Amino acid sequence: MVNNNHLSDSPVRKMVYAALFASMTAVGAYISIPVGMVPVTLQTLFVILAGAVLGARWGMLSMFIYVLLGVVGLPVFSGGSSGLGVLVGPTGGYIIGFILAALVIGYLFENFQSKSIAGMVAIFLVGMLAIYIPGYLQLMYVASLGVQETFALGVAPFILGAVIKIAAATIIYRYLKTESLV
Amino acid sequence: MPDYFLSFVPGDSFLHKLDPRTKLIATMLISILIFRLHITGLVLLFALFMALYYLSSVRIALLRNLRPVAPFLILIFIFQLFLVPGNSFMDLYGFSATSAGFFEGLRIVGRFVLLIQFASLLTATTSPAHMTAGIERLLRPLPGKVLGVTSFEIATMMSLSIHLVPVLNRFLKEVYQAQLCRGLGRQKKLSGLVSLAIPLLRGAFRMMDDIAMGMESRCYQGNYRTSLFELKMNKNDWLVLMLVFVLLLGFWNLNITLLPSYQI
């Protein structure tokens, strides 16, 4: 491996990084690390990092590629599922939310140069909401559940994990910034 | 990634020989149809699925496809069973299971089972490379200005991603083993998460810089390239598309149910 630090901004490099974050999101679904009592998968961590590192356009594209990988039949959706059926199924809204989250986070990071920790946490929090709101709505709609049942089934179990991932994403993004890797 | 496997099963059946575009469009149309149907229609579609399943001569594990979503499906069924109002046939701790809820739950869970099975038939009979080519061709009419990339670049990114998944998985195991060797055991703290993610990202970025430099050095440009295996729609493809379209129109208003008793 050549350690090249040329950091060009060519579209080819952006493309390759977008492909990287698509596969990271795929691999992240399989990595579960216990933090305290909560098992945390790295999937949504890489989603929100994709938005922060790549920006709005390429972050969105990388999540689009991730969705296409699942459509093609790689077992990349959570639990090792794949296919078009998952996208319109009860958990499909979260996967659509990945695209939205990367777009929103990328947009916010591009337009508000937030160096402070609080600013980063706020942006990642908005991104997490962009994952769970479409997920919540699709689960409620396609499974025709009530407001409270959907919350109990589709949002409440993931809140603690989301908080941990926002904290981790902030630490990692700050590290990448100070090492000027992004 | 303990059981990383491709859902594609090589074969030589009628479904394998169809153009990937035909299969993609047909699966999408059937997915739309599934959301329109009640139990009778779903049973008929399940019969169609079984016919295609035997025609395809792939033996995919039908129940295994459902395992990842099974907890969701079971909970959705239970919610429907107890929360839909109607005349109850069973009482459990103050909650009453209704027959209307039973059929409603059966209909919703049946939909998801069918959606997943039809999609798994698509992925079992089409290799990822073919599917990528098919998606590229379907995306080609989209103006490149909308996404900012051409469909060829999307196809390149997809095949790059497909090949990166096992590489990254192995790299992750290496990072983990290296940390174990140096006495950094399994930490149950936030720092455990971060100390795994940062080396993973650093190493991956370095790999990507090499790939990007390689592609730039070879003057990669996202333009149309000829291929050894061009996709071609032949007579069978058009026939299948027409049949699916007829099926869609014919079943569209099949909301009359043969089980009128549950329409309460």
Tab-separated table of C-alpha atoms in Angstrom, chain A residues 1-4 6 8 10 12-13 15-24 26-27 30-36 40 42 45-46 49 53 57-58 60-61 64-65 68-69 71-75 78-85 88-91 139 142-145 149 153 164 167-168 171-172 175-176 179 181-182, chain B residues 1-7 24 27-28 35 68-69 72-73 75-76 79-80 83 104 108 111-112 115-116 119 122-123 128 131-132 135 139 147-149 153-154 156-158 160-162 164-165 168-169 172 186-190 193-194 196-198 200-202 204-213 215-216 220:
chain	number	residue	atom	x	y	z
A	1	MET	CA	0.000	0.000	0.000
A	2	VAL	CA	1.341	3.362	-1.001
A	3	ASN	CA	0.640	6.008	1.565
A	4	ASN	CA	-0.344	8.818	-0.732
A	6	HIS	CA	-2.409	13.897	-2.256
A	8	SER	CA	-7.265	15.477	-4.692
A	10	SER	CA	-11.402	14.708	-8.281
A	12	VAL	CA	-13.148	9.721	-9.230
A	13	ARG	CA	-11.936	9.934	-5.639
A	15	MET	CA	-16.894	8.120	-6.360
A	16	VAL	CA	-14.585	5.609	-4.741
A	17	TYR	CA	-15.259	7.031	-1.279
A	18	ALA	CA	-19.008	6.871	-1.899
A	19	ALA	CA	-18.631	3.203	-2.865
A	20	LEU	CA	-16.614	2.690	0.328
A	21	PHE	CA	-19.326	4.115	2.558
A	22	ALA	CA	-21.960	2.029	0.772
A	23	SER	CA	-20.036	-1.150	1.600
A	24	MET	CA	-19.213	0.118	5.114
A	26	ALA	CA	-23.433	-3.031	4.472
A	27	VAL	CA	-20.667	-4.501	6.638
A	30	TYR	CA	-23.106	-7.331	10.942
A	31	ILE	CA	-20.845	-5.728	13.569
A	32	SER	CA	-22.442	-5.595	16.979
A	33	ILE	CA	-20.467	-4.097	19.858
A	34	PRO	CA	-21.882	-4.041	23.366
A	35	VAL	CA	-21.741	-0.587	24.973
A	36	GLY	CA	-22.830	-1.049	28.552
A	40	VAL	CA	-24.844	-1.351	19.082
A	42	LEU	CA	-22.338	0.141	13.330
A	45	LEU	CA	-23.050	5.130	12.472
A	46	PHE	CA	-21.626	4.776	8.978
A	49	LEU	CA	-20.652	9.572	8.891
A	53	VAL	CA	-17.548	13.003	5.256
A	57	ARG	CA	-24.618	14.918	-3.046
A	58	TRP	CA	-22.086	12.125	-2.693
A	60	MET	CA	-26.856	10.622	-0.783
A	61	LEU	CA	-25.403	8.762	-3.768
A	64	PHE	CA	-28.437	5.063	-2.966
A	65	ILE	CA	-25.726	2.600	-3.992
A	68	LEU	CA	-29.120	-0.867	-4.919
A	69	LEU	CA	-26.730	-3.448	-3.428
A	71	VAL	CA	-31.901	-4.799	-4.491
A	72	VAL	CA	-29.254	-6.715	-6.426
A	73	GLY	CA	-29.417	-9.470	-3.812
A	74	LEU	CA	-26.455	-8.987	-1.519
A	75	PRO	CA	-27.547	-9.709	2.060
A	78	SER	CA	-30.291	-5.665	8.595
A	79	GLY	CA	-30.478	-9.314	9.602
A	80	GLY	CA	-28.987	-10.433	6.298
A	81	SER	CA	-32.072	-9.839	4.176
A	82	SER	CA	-32.126	-8.460	0.645
A	83	GLY	CA	-34.352	-7.757	-2.291
A	84	LEU	CA	-37.000	-5.348	-3.475
A	85	GLY	CA	-39.537	-6.842	-1.075
A	88	VAL	CA	-41.631	-1.843	0.545
A	89	GLY	CA	-41.966	-4.027	3.647
A	90	PRO	CA	-42.402	-2.865	7.242
A	91	THR	CA	-38.726	-1.989	7.786
A	139	LEU	CA	-44.137	0.995	9.457
A	142	VAL	CA	-47.867	-0.510	5.561
A	143	ALA	CA	-48.611	-2.469	8.737
A	144	SER	CA	-51.666	-0.280	9.503
A	145	LEU	CA	-50.734	0.109	13.164
A	149	GLU	CA	-47.943	0.678	18.796
A	153	LEU	CA	-42.294	-1.430	17.900
A	164	ILE	CA	-24.585	6.192	21.649
A	167	ALA	CA	-21.727	10.395	20.509
A	168	ALA	CA	-19.440	7.981	18.614
A	171	ILE	CA	-15.828	11.711	18.345
A	172	ILE	CA	-14.883	9.997	15.083
A	175	TYR	CA	-10.751	12.910	14.939
A	176	LEU	CA	-10.961	12.749	11.128
A	179	GLU	CA	-6.048	14.484	11.319
A	181	LEU	CA	-8.359	12.999	6.610
A	182	VAL	CA	-11.552	14.531	5.277
B	1	MET	CA	-20.433	-11.559	8.923
B	2	PRO	CA	-20.936	-15.203	9.854
B	3	ASP	CA	-23.084	-16.409	6.968
B	4	TYR	CA	-22.185	-14.133	4.123
B	5	PHE	CA	-23.656	-15.720	1.049
B	6	LEU	CA	-25.019	-14.550	-2.245
B	7	SER	CA	-28.656	-15.249	-2.799
B	24	LEU	CA	-36.865	-6.290	-12.364
B	27	THR	CA	-41.126	-7.897	-9.762
B	28	MET	CA	-41.943	-4.211	-9.317
B	35	PHE	CA	-50.632	-4.046	-2.083
B	68	PRO	CA	-34.721	-11.553	9.389
B	69	VAL	CA	-38.200	-9.992	9.373
B	72	PHE	CA	-41.592	-7.865	13.049
B	73	LEU	CA	-44.184	-9.969	11.254
B	75	LEU	CA	-45.566	-8.649	16.404
B	76	ILE	CA	-47.580	-6.991	13.633
B	79	PHE	CA	-51.096	-6.186	17.260
B	80	GLN	CA	-53.699	-6.634	14.521
B	83	LEU	CA	-56.446	-4.211	18.376
B	104	GLU	CA	-56.578	-8.366	8.799
B	108	ILE	CA	-50.919	-7.871	6.089
B	111	ARG	CA	-48.486	-9.462	1.769
B	112	PHE	CA	-45.008	-9.176	3.244
B	115	LEU	CA	-43.272	-9.551	-1.424
B	116	ILE	CA	-40.162	-11.119	0.052
B	119	ALA	CA	-38.056	-10.651	-4.661
B	122	LEU	CA	-35.614	-12.475	-8.646
B	123	THR	CA	-32.301	-12.415	-6.820
B	128	PRO	CA	-25.290	-9.546	-9.299
B	131	MET	CA	-28.542	-7.223	-12.218
B	132	THR	CA	-26.057	-4.331	-12.145
B	135	ILE	CA	-30.173	-1.478	-13.353
B	139	LEU	CA	-31.349	4.192	-15.138
B	147	LEU	CA	-28.025	12.971	-9.635
B	148	GLY	CA	-24.841	14.560	-10.932
B	149	VAL	CA	-23.482	11.230	-12.170
B	153	GLU	CA	-20.690	5.721	-12.950
B	154	ILE	CA	-23.459	4.300	-10.763
B	156	THR	CA	-19.052	1.265	-11.553
B	157	MET	CA	-19.746	2.293	-7.965
B	158	MET	CA	-22.057	-0.679	-7.504
B	160	LEU	CA	-16.826	-1.588	-6.694
B	161	SER	CA	-19.029	-1.815	-3.608
B	162	ILE	CA	-19.912	-5.447	-4.256
B	164	LEU	CA	-15.387	-4.155	-1.336
B	165	VAL	CA	-17.830	-5.844	1.045
B	168	LEU	CA	-13.747	-4.723	4.324
B	169	ASN	CA	-15.135	-7.635	6.289
B	172	LEU	CA	-12.324	-5.514	10.089
B	186	ARG	CA	-13.554	-6.578	24.398
B	187	GLN	CA	-14.430	-3.254	26.024
B	188	LYS	CA	-18.018	-2.558	26.937
B	189	LYS	CA	-17.634	1.179	26.630
B	190	LEU	CA	-18.062	3.863	24.024
B	193	LEU	CA	-16.742	1.313	19.553
B	194	VAL	CA	-14.584	4.277	18.597
B	196	LEU	CA	-12.582	-0.143	16.350
B	197	ALA	CA	-14.144	2.348	13.936
B	198	ILE	CA	-11.196	4.742	13.646
B	200	LEU	CA	-11.117	0.696	10.203
B	201	LEU	CA	-11.832	4.060	8.573
B	202	ARG	CA	-8.162	5.103	8.363
B	204	ALA	CA	-10.118	1.914	4.374
B	205	PHE	CA	-9.418	5.522	3.333
B	206	ARG	CA	-5.853	4.534	2.451
B	207	MET	CA	-7.115	1.628	0.337
B	208	MET	CA	-9.584	3.936	-1.401
B	209	ASP	CA	-6.884	6.509	-2.185
B	210	ASP	CA	-4.918	3.762	-3.904
B	211	ILE	CA	-7.941	2.642	-5.894
B	212	ALA	CA	-8.783	6.226	-6.866
B	213	MET	CA	-5.216	6.886	-7.944
B	215	MET	CA	-8.420	4.660	-11.713
B	216	GLU	CA	-7.194	8.189	-12.384
B	220	TYR	CA	-11.239	6.405	-15.918
